[in-house]
Each structure stands twice: as structure tokens, then as C-alpha cells.
Short mmCIF file of C-alpha atoms and ligand atoms in Angstrom, two decimals:
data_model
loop_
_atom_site.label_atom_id
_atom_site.label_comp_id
_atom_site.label_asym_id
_atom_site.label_seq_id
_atom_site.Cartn_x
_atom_site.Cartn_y
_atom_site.Cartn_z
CA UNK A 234 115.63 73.08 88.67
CA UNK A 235 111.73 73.43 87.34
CA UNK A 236 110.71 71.16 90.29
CA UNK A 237 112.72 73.42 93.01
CA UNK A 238 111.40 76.03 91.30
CA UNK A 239 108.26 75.12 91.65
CA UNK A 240 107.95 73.75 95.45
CA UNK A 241 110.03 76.90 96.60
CA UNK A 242 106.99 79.07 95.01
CA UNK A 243 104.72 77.27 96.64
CA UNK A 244 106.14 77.22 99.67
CA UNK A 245 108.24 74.28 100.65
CA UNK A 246 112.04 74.86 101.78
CA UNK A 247 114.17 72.94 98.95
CA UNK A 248 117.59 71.73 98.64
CA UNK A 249 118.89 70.87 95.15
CA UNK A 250 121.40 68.42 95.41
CA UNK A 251 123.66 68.24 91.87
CA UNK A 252 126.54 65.95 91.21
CA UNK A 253 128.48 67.96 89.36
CA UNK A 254 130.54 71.28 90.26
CA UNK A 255 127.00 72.96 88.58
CA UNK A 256 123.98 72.41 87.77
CA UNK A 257 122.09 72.45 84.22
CA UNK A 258 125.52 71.40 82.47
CA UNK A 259 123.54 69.38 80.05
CA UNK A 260 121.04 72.37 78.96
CA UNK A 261 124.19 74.43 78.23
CA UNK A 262 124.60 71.77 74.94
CA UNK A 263 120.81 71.88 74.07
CA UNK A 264 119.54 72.68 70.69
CA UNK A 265 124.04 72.82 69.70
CA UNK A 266 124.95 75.89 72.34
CA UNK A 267 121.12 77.47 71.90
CA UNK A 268 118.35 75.45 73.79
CA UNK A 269 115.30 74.47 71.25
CA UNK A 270 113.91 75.05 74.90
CA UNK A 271 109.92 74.34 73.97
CA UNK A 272 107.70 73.35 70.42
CA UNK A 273 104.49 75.59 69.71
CA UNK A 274 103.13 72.27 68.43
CA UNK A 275 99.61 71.91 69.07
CA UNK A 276 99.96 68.02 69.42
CA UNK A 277 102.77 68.24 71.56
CA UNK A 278 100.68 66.43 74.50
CA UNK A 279 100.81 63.16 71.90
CA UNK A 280 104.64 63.09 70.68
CA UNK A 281 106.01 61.36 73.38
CA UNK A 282 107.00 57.40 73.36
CA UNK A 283 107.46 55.22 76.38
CA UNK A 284 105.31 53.31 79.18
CA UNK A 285 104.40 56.80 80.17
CA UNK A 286 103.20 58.43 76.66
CA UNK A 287 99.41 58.22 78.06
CA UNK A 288 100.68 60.23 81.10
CA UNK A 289 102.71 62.99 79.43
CA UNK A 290 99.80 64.04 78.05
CA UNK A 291 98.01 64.79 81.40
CA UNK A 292 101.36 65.99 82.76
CA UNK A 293 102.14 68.58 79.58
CA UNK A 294 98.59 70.00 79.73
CA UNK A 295 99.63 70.66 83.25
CA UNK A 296 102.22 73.16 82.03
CA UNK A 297 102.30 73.23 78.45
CA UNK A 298 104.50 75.54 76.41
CA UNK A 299 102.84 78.41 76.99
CA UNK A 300 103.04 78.55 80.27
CA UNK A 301 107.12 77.32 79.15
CA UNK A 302 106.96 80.73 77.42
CA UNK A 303 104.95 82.88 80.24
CA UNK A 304 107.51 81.18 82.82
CA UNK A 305 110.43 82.36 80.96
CA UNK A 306 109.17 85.61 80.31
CA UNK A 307 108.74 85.99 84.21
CA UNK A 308 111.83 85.50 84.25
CA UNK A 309 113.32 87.90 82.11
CA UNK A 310 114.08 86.02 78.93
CA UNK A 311 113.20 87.26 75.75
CA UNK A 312 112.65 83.67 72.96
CA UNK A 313 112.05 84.13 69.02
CA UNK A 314 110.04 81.46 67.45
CA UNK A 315 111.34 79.42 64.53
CA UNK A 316 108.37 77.50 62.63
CA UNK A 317 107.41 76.36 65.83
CA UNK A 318 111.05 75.85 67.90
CA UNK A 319 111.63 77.99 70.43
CA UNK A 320 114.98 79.59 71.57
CA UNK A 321 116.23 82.13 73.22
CA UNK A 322 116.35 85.13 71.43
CA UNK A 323 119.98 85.61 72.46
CA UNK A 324 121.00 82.02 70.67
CA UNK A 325 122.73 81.25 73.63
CA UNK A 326 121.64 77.96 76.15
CA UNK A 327 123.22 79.94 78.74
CA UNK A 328 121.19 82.56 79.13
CA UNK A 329 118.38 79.72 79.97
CA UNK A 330 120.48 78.21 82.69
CA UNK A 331 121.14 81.70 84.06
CA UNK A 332 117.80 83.06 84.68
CA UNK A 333 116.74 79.44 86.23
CA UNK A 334 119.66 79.98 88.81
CA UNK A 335 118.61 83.80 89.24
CA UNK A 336 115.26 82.20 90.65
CA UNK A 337 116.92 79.54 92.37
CA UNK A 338 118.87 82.00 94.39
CA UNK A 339 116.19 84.85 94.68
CA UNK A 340 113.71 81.95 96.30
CA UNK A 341 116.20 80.81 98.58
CA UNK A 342 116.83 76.90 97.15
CA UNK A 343 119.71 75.74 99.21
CA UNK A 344 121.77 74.29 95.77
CA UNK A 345 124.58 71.50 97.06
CA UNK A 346 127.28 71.30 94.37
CA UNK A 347 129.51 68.11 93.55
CA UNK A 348 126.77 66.02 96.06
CA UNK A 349 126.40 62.70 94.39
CA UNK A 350 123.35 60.71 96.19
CA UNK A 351 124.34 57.47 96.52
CA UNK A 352 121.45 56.33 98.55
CA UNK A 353 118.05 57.44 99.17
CA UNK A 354 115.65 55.52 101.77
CA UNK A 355 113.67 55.47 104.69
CA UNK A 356 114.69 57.10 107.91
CA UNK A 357 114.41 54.98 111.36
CA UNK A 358 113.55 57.18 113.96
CA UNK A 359 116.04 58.29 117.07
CA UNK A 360 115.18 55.04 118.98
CA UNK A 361 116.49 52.65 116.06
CA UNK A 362 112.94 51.80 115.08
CA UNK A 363 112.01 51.95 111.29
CA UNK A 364 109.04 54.34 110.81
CA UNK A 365 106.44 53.33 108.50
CA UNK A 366 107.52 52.38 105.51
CA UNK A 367 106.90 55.72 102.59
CA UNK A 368 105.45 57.82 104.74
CA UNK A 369 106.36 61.65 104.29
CA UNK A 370 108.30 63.46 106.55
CA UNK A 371 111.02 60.19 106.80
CA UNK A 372 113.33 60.09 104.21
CA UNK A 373 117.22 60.40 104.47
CA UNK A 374 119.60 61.24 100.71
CA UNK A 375 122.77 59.95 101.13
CA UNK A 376 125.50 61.65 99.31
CA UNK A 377 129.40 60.96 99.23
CA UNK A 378 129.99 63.62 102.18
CA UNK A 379 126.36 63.71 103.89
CA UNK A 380 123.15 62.57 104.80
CA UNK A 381 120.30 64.84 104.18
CA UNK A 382 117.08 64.71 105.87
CA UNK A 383 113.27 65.35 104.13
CA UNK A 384 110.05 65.26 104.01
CA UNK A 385 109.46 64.94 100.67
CA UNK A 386 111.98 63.77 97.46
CA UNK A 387 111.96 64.44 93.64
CA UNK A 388 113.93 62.43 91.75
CA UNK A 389 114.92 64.40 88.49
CA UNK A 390 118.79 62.94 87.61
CA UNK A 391 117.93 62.44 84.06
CA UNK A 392 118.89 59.37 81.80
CA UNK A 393 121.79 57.95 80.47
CA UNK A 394 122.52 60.16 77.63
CA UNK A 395 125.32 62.47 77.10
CA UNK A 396 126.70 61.06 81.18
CA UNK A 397 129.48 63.51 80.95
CA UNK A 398 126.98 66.47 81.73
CA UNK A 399 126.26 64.34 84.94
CA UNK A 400 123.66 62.11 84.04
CA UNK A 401 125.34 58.50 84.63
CA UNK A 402 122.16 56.58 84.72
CA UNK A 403 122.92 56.67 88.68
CA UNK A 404 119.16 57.67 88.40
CA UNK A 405 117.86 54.32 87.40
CA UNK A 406 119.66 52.37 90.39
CA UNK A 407 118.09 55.00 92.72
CA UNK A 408 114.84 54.18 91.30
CA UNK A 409 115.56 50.37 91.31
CA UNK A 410 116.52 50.87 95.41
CA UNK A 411 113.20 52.64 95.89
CA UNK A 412 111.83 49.19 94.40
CA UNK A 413 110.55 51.18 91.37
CA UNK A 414 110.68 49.27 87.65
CA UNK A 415 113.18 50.65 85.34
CA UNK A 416 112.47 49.67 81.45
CA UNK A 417 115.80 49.14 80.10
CA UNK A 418 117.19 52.47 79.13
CA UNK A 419 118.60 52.54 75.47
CA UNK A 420 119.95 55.30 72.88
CA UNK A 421 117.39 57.92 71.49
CA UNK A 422 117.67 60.67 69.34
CA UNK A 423 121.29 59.55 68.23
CA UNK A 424 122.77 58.67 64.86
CA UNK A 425 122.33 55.25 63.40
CA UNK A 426 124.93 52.53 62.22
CA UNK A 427 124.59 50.59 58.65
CA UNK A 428 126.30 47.93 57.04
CA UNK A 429 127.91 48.72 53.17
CA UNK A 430 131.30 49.48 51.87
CA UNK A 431 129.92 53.01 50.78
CA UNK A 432 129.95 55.00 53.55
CA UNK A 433 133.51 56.77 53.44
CA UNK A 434 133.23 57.91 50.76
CA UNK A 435 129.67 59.33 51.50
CA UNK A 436 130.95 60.72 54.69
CA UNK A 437 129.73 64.50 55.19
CA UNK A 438 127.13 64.44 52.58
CA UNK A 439 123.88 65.92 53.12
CA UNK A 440 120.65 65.60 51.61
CA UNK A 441 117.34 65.73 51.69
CA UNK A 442 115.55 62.61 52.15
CA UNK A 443 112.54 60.63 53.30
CA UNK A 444 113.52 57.59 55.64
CA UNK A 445 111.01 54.88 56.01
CA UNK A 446 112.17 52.35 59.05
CA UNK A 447 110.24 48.69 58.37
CA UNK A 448 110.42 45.91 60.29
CA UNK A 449 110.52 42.53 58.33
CA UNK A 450 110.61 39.40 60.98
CA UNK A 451 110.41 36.16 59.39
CA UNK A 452 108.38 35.01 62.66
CA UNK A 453 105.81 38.06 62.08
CA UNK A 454 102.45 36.87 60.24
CA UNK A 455 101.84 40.46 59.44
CA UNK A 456 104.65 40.84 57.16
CA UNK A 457 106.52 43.87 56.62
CA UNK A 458 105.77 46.66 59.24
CA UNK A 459 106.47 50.59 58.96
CA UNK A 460 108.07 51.55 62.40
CA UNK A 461 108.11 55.17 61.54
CA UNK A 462 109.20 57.41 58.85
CA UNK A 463 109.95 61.07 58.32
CA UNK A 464 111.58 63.72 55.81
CA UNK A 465 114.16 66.09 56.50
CA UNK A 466 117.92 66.45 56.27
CA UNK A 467 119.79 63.11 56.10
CA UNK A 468 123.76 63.47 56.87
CA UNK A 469 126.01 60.66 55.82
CA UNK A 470 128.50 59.51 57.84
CA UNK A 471 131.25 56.89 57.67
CA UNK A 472 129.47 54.36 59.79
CA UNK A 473 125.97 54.99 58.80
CA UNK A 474 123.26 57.77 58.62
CA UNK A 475 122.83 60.77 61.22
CA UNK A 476 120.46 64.13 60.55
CA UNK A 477 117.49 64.99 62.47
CA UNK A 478 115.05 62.79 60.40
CA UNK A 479 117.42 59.77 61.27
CA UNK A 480 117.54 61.05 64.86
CA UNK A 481 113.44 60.98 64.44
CA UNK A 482 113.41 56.96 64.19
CA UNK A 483 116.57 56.11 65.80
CA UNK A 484 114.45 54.95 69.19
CA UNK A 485 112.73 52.53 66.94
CA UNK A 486 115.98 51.00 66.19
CA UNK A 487 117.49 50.99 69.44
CA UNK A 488 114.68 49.58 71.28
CA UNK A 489 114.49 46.76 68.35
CA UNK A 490 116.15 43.45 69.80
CA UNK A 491 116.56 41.86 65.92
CA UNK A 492 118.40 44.26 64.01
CA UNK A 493 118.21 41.88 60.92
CA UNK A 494 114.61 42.59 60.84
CA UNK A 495 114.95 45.96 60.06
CA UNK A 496 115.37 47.96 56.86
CA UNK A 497 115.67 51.86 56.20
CA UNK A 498 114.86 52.74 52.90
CA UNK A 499 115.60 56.02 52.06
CA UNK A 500 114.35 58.40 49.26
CA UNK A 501 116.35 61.06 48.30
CA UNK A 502 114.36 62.77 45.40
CA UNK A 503 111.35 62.97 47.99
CA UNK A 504 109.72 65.80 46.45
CA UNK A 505 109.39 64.89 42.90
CA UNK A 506 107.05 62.00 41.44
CA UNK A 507 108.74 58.70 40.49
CA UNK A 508 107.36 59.05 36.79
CA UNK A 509 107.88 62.21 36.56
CA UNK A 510 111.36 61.80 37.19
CA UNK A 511 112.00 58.99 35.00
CA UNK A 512 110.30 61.24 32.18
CA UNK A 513 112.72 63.93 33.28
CA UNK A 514 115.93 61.89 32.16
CA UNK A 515 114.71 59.89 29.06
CA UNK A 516 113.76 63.90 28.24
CA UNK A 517 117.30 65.19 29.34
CA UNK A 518 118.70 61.80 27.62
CA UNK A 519 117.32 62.79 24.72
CA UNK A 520 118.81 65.88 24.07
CA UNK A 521 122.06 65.20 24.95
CA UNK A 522 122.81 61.86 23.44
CA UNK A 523 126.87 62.03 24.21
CA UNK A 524 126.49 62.76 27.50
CA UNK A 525 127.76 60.05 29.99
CA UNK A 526 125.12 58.57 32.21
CA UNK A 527 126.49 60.00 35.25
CA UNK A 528 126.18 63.66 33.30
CA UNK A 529 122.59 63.11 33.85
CA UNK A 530 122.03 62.72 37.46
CA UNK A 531 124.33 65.65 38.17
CA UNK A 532 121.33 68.45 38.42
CA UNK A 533 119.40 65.62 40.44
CA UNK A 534 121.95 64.31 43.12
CA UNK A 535 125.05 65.31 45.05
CA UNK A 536 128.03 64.18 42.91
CA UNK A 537 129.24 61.84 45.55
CA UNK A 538 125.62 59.94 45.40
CA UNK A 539 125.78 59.58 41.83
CA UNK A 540 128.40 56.46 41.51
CA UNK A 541 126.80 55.04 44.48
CA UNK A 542 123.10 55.02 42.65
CA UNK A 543 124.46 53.95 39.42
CA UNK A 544 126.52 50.78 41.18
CA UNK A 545 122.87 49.67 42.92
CA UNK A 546 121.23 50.45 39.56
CA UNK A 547 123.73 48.12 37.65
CA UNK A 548 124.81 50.62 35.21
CA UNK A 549 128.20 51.71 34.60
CA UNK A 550 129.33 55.93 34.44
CA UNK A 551 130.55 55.29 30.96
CA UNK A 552 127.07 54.91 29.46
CA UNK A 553 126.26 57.16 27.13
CA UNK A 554 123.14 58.92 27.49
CA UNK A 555 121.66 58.38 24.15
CA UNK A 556 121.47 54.54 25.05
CA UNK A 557 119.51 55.00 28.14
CA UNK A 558 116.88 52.66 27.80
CA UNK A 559 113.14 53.41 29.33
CA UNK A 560 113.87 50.25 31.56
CA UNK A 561 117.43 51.41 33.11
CA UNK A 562 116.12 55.22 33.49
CA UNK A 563 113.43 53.31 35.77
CA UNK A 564 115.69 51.02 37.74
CA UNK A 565 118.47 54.62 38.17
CA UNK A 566 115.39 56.28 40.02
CA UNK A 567 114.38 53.16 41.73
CA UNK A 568 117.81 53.42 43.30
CA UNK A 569 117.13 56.66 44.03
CA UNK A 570 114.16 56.65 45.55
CA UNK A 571 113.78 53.26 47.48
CA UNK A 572 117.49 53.24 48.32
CA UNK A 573 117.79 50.05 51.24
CA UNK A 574 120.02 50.11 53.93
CA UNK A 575 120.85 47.49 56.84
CA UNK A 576 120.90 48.23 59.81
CA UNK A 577 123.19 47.28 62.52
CA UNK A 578 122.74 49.74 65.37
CA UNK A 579 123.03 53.32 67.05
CA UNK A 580 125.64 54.82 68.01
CA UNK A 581 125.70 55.15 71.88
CA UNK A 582 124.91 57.27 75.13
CA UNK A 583 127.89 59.25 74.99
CA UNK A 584 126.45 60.58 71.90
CA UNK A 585 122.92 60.36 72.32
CA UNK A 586 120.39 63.47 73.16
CA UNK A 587 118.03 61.23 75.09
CA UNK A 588 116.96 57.92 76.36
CA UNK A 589 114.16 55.73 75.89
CA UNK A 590 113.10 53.82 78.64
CA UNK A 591 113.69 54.72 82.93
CA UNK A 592 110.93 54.46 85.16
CA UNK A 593 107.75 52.70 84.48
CA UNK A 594 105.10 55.19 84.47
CA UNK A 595 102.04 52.35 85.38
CA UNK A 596 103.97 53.45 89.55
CA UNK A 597 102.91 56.73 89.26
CA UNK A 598 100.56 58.65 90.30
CA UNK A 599 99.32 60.68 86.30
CA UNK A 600 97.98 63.51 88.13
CA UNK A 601 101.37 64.20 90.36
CA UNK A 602 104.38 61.90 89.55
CA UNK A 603 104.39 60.74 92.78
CA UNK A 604 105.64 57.17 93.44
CA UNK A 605 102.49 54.69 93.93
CA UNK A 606 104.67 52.45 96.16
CA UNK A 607 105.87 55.35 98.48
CA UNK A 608 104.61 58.29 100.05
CA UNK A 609 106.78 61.57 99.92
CA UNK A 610 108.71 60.38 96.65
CA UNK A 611 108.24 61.72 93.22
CA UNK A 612 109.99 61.33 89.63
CA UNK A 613 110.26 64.14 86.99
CA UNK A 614 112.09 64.57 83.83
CA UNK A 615 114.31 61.76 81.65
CA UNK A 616 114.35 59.36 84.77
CA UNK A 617 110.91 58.66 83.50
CA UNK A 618 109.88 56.63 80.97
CA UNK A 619 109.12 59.29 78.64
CA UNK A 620 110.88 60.18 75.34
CA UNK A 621 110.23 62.88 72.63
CA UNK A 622 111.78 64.02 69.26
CA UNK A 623 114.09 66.37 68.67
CA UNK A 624 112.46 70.02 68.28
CA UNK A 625 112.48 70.96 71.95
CA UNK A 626 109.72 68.25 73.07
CA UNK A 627 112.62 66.91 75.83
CA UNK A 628 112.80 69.88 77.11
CA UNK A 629 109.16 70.79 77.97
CA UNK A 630 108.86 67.34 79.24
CA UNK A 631 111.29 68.50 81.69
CA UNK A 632 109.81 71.55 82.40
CA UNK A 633 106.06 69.90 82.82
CA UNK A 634 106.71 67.24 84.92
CA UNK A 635 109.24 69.55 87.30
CA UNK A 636 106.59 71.68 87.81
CA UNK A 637 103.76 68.73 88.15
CA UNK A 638 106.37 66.85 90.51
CA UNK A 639 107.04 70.07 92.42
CA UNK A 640 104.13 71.18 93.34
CA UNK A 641 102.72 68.21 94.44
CA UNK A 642 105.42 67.25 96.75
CA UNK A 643 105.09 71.13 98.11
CA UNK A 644 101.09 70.80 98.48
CA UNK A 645 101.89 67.38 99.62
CA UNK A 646 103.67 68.87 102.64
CA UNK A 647 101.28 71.69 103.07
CA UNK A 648 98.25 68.88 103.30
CA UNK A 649 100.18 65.94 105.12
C1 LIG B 1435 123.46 67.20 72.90
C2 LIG B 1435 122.04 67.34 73.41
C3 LIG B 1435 121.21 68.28 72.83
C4 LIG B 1435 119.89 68.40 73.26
N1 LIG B 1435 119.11 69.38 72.71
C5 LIG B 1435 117.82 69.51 73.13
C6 LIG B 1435 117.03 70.57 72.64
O1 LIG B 1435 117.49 71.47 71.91
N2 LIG B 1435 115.72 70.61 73.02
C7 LIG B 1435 115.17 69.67 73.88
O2 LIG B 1435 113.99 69.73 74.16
N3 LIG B 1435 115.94 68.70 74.41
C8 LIG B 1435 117.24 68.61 74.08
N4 LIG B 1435 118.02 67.62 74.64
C9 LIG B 1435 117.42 66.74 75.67
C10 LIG B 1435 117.33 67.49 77.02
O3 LIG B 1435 118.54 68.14 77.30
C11 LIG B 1435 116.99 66.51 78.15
O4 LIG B 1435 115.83 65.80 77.83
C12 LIG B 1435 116.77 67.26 79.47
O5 LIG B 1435 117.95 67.96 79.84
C13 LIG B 1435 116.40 66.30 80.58
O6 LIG B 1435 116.27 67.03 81.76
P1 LIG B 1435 116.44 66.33 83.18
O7 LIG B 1435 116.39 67.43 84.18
O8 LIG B 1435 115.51 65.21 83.31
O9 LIG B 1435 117.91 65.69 83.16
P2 LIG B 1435 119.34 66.40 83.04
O10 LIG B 1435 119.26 67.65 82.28
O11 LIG B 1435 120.26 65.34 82.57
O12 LIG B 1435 119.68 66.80 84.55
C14 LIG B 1435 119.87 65.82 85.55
C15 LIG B 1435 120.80 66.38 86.59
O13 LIG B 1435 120.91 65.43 87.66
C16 LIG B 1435 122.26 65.32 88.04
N5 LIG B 1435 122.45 63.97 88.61
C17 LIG B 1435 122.41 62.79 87.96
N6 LIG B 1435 122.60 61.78 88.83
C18 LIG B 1435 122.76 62.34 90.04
C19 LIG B 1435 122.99 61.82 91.35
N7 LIG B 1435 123.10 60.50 91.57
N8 LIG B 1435 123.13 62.70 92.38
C20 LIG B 1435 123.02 64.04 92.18
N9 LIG B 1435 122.82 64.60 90.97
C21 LIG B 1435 122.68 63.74 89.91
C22 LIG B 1435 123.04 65.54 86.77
O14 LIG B 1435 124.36 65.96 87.04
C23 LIG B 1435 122.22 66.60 86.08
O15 LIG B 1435 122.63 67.90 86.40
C24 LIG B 1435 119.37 67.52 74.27
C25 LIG B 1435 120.23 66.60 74.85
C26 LIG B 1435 121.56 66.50 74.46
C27 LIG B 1435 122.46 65.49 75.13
#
């Protein structure tokens, strides 16, 4: 929609071809029903992951999220700013989608609902002979129904995540026709699976925690390796760990090939020292002696935790407080705060935001997103290989490299 947008304004006659009975079914579920539909960040040009993180930094100082902001505003909607996210002020992912069809329709965008392209390629010309091969004016988009003709394409069908909203990974094999690379799409931003006989019973829990992902192959001569770490809210779940700050790392996981080399350890005290802590229950031992063990931890830890830490500490609930030794009140808080999980997995596309991996960025052209192997052809949003965490980073991807992608295939036209 930002790329139609785009080469409409400046210009070019555009047909938006959707797959489903409408489009921008996906940005309706954004941010849960309210669109986290740009970051303030200041780094936001370096967040992204993927073949084509060097590029997305060209591509979001294109358009970055203030001109997101000054875009939106154009076109009528009012956002609110929450340290840094930004909605719309009305809550509601709808009224996003709404004002991007206004503009559609006001500029004219021919949209073409439930038209699945099936094929894209070159045209041959009326006497049977092939034209040359990428160049603009010459392209044909087959669909189920019809065969559309133009001078220039942009790709922009997203990943494989969440393919109910329409984005089937039909994308890639388009990509693939076109002779383009595809890295090997995989889960991102999606909740991750663990192996332990704990989870049920932690399921629905949440807490604040710091997860550190390492990598430990036997083969690697560097040893352990952080992949990436963050702090936030951690949600427990009956196969694993979810939460935005598992979310954060989950690529790192998915993209792994050797999930017995990885480890998350989690802290779940991560604001308070690990001395200070242990000092905090000999203290609170001492002064009330009768008190069982699991007494203790009950002003630290959510009451489901607390059997759970004392199990991987090796000490049993009965223990009265008053024989809390300065050795077990260390190896309690060890538990809590370098508490090891395996790994197993992620959960999958169905319930994934995004997708790492698509369309090797090295074939395209960092200043438009045009394809280096055809003229007339050019990629924006998911389809790339470009992913960013949660906190509306996906979003302004989407939004930069429409507009990049947009108005270079219109000035493309203009100039060829
Ligand atoms: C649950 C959820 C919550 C999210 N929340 C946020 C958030 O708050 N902030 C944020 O920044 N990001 C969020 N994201 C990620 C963000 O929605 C995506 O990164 C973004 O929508 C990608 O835009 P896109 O245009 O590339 O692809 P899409 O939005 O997937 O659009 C692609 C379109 O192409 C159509 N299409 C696909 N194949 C074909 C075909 N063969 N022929 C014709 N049409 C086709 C699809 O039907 C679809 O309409 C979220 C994602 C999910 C799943």
C-alpha cells in the first residue's frame, strides 16, 4: 500500500493486486488490534537482522519515522507516543488501514481484490518473439482469473508469518521464478519451546526477567557465545517461554540449526545484586527462624516459581528458615538468577509476527530495491531479507522500503 502510495504520487498509474477479499488484513492484528505502527528510536536505521541489515539502513534514512509520522498526519491520523512506540491515538489498527485506503482511492490506485499472482515474467511481444530479457515496459502478472500487463513491478507479499492474513510465503516462489535467492525463511518474533517437566504448572506466569541466549557448540574453539540477551516481561507457558523479551531473541533460535547448542538462562531478580540478595534472606532468615524456607522467597518470587527454584536449588519447602545456611541461601539465588533452560525450538508461522530470511539483499539495488538481475522489478517489505524487533521496527521497514521501492519504479518510468 506505501509503495502504491508512493508511485501514484509521483505519477505512475498503479494497480494493487491483493490475494485476499482486502487488503492490509495483517496490519489490522498489529501491535494486538492497535498498530505499534513506527519506534522514535534514534538507532532505528541499525536494529534490523538479515542479509539486508547494511541496506535498511540506507533504505530507513530514506523515510524514517518521522516522515512515518508527517505521512500519517497528511493523512489525517492523529498517533500518541508511548516511550518511544507509536500508535494511533484512537488504539485501533483500523483506523491505520483506513486512511491508507482513503489515499489509495483518492489517487486513483486501481486495487484488484481476491487476485492471487501466480506468475510473474517477461512478456513476448505480439509476434511471439521474447523481448529482451528485464527490460521495463515488458512484464505480464499472472493471477488465477487474469493476466496483467506493466511496465514496472513491486513485489511487497510479505513473509511467511501469520499466512492466514494472506501472506503464504507465495512471495518467496515469485522471487525464486524471477531467479532471485531466497534465504530460507524461518520463525521470528514468536514464542520459544523448552524442554522440563515444569512448565504446566508455570503456565500463565509472568515475570520480569533478563534472558541471556548462549550458544555452546562442542565444535566451536571460542567456547560459549552470547547470541543476544534482553530484559523485559517473560510469560510462561506450558511448552516453553513467550513475552516480548523472549520474542527479542527468538530469531536467534530459529535460525540456529543445533538446538543442543543453545542455552537460555534466565534471571528473574534482574534488578537486585546477587549479594545483596543473598544478604537479604540470611537477614529475613534471621528474624524469623520458624518460618519455612519457601516463607522466604514469597516477597521475592511469584508463588508458583518458588517450588520450582527450591527443586533446582536442592532444598526442600519444609526447611525451616532458621537453618538456612550462608551456602544454600547462595545456591536458592543462584537458581534464581542463572535459571538454565533447553531449548528445543519456536513455535511456528502461524503464530509468528515476522520472518527472518526472504530475498537476498546482495540483488538489490541499496539505493532503490530494484532487482540487480532485472530491469522494471523491485522488492519492498517482509519479502526481503530484513527483520526487526518487536516495538514497531516491522512496520517502518514496511513503510521505508514501499516508499524507496515506489518511487523508484515511478521515476524509473518517468526516466526509461
Ligand atoms: C500478530 C502480529 C502483530 C504484529 N505487530 C506489529 C507491530 O505492532 N508493529 C510492527 O512494526 N510490526 C508488527 N508486525 C509485523 C508487521 O505486521 C509486518 O512486518 C508487516 O505487515 C509486513 O508488511 P508487508 O507489506 O511486507 O507484508 P504483509 O503485511 O504481510 O502484506 C502482504 C500482502 O500481500 C498479499 N499477498 C501475499 N502473497 C500474494 C500473492 N501471491 N498475490 C497477491 N497478493 C499476495 C497478502 O495477502 C498481504 O495482504 C506484526 C505481525 C503480526 C503477525
Amino acid at each position: 500500500m506505501m509503495a502504491a502510495i508512493t508511485a501514484a504520487r509521483a505519477g505512475a498509474g498503479v494497480t494493487l493486486l491483493e490475494a485476499m477479499e482486502r487488503p492490509g488484513r495483517k496490519l489490522l492484528i498489529t501491535g494486538n488490534g492497535r498498530c505499534n505502527l513506527t519506534n522514535t528510536d534514534c538507532g532505528l536505521s541499525r536494529r534490523y537482522h538479515g542479509s539486508a541489515a547494511a541496506l535498511a539502513a540506507g533504505v530507513t534514512q530514506q523515510f524514517d519515522a518521522a516522515d512515518t509520522l508527517a505521512f500519517f498526519e497528511e493523512l489525517g491520523l492523529l498517533t500518541t507516543d508511548r516511550e518511544g512506540y507509536v500508535y494511533p491515538y484512537s488504539r485501533q489498527a483500523a483506523s491505520v488501514l483506513e486512511v491508507l485506503l482513503a489515499e489509495l482511492y483518492r489517487l486513483g490506485v486501481k486495487i484488484k481484490l481476491n487476485e492471487k499472482i501466480q506468475e510473474i515474467g517477461i512478456c513476448s511481444d505480439g509476434e511471439g518473439a521474447e523481448k529482451e530479457p528485464g527490460k521495463a515496459g515488458s512484464w505480464f502478472v499472472r493471477t488465477g482469473g487474469w493476466t496483467y500487463r506493466a511496465d514496472a513491478v513491486i513485489l511487497a507479499c510479505g513473509s511467511a508469518a501469520a499466512p492466514a492474513t494472506g501472506s503464504d510465503g507465495s512471495g518467496y516462489a515469485l522471487a525464486r521464478m524471477l531467479g532471485h535467492t531466497v534465504i530460507e525463511p524461518s520463525p521470528a518474533l514468536v514464542p520459544v519451546t523448552c524442554r522440563g517437566d515444569f512448565f504446566a504448572a508455570l503456565a500463565g506466569v509472568r515475570c520480569r526477567a533478563r534472558v541471556s541466549l548462549v550458544c555452546d557448540a562442542a565444535s566451536a574453539t571460542r567456547g560459549k557465545r552470547l547470541l543476544a540477551s534482553d530484559t523485559g516481561e517473560l510469560q510462561w507457558t506450558k511448552y516453553g517461554v513467550s513475552g516480548i523479551v523472549i520474542f527479542q531473541i527468538s530469531r536467534f533460535i530459529s535460525t540456529c540449526t543445533r538446538m543442543e547448542d543453545l542455552t537460555l538462562y534466565l534471571d528473574l531478580l534482574p534488578d537486585f545484586e546477587e549479594t545483596r540478595l543473598v544478604r537479604h534472606l540470611l537477614n529475613r532468615a534471621c528474624r524469623a527462624k520458624e518460618m519455612r524456607i519457601s516463607g522466604l522467597l514469597a516477597g521475592m518470587l511469584h508463588e508458583k516459581l518458588i517450588p520450582v527454584i527450591l527443586k533446582r536449588a536442592g532444598l526442600s519447602a519444609k526447611l525451616r528458615a532458621g537453618c538456612l545456611t550462608q551456602e544454600q541461601a547462595g545456591r536458592l539465588i543462584e537458581a534464581v538468577k542463572h535459571f538454565e533452560l533447553e531449548v528445543t525450538g519456536t513455535k511456528s508461522f502461524d503464530v509468528c509476527q515476522v520472518c527472518a530470511g526472504g530475498v537476498e539483499a546482495s540483488e538489490l539495488d541499496p539505493r532503490t530495491l530494484g532487482s540487480r538481475k532485472h530491469e522494471g522489478l523491485y522488492f519492498a517489505g517482509e519479502l526481503i531479507d530484513a527483520d526487526g524487533p518487536c516495538g514497531g521496527y516491522n512496520l517502518q521497514w514496511a513503510w521505508s522500503s514501499g516508499y524507496v521501492a515506489g518511487m523508484a519504479a515511478a521515476l524509473d518510468l518517468r526516466h526509461g
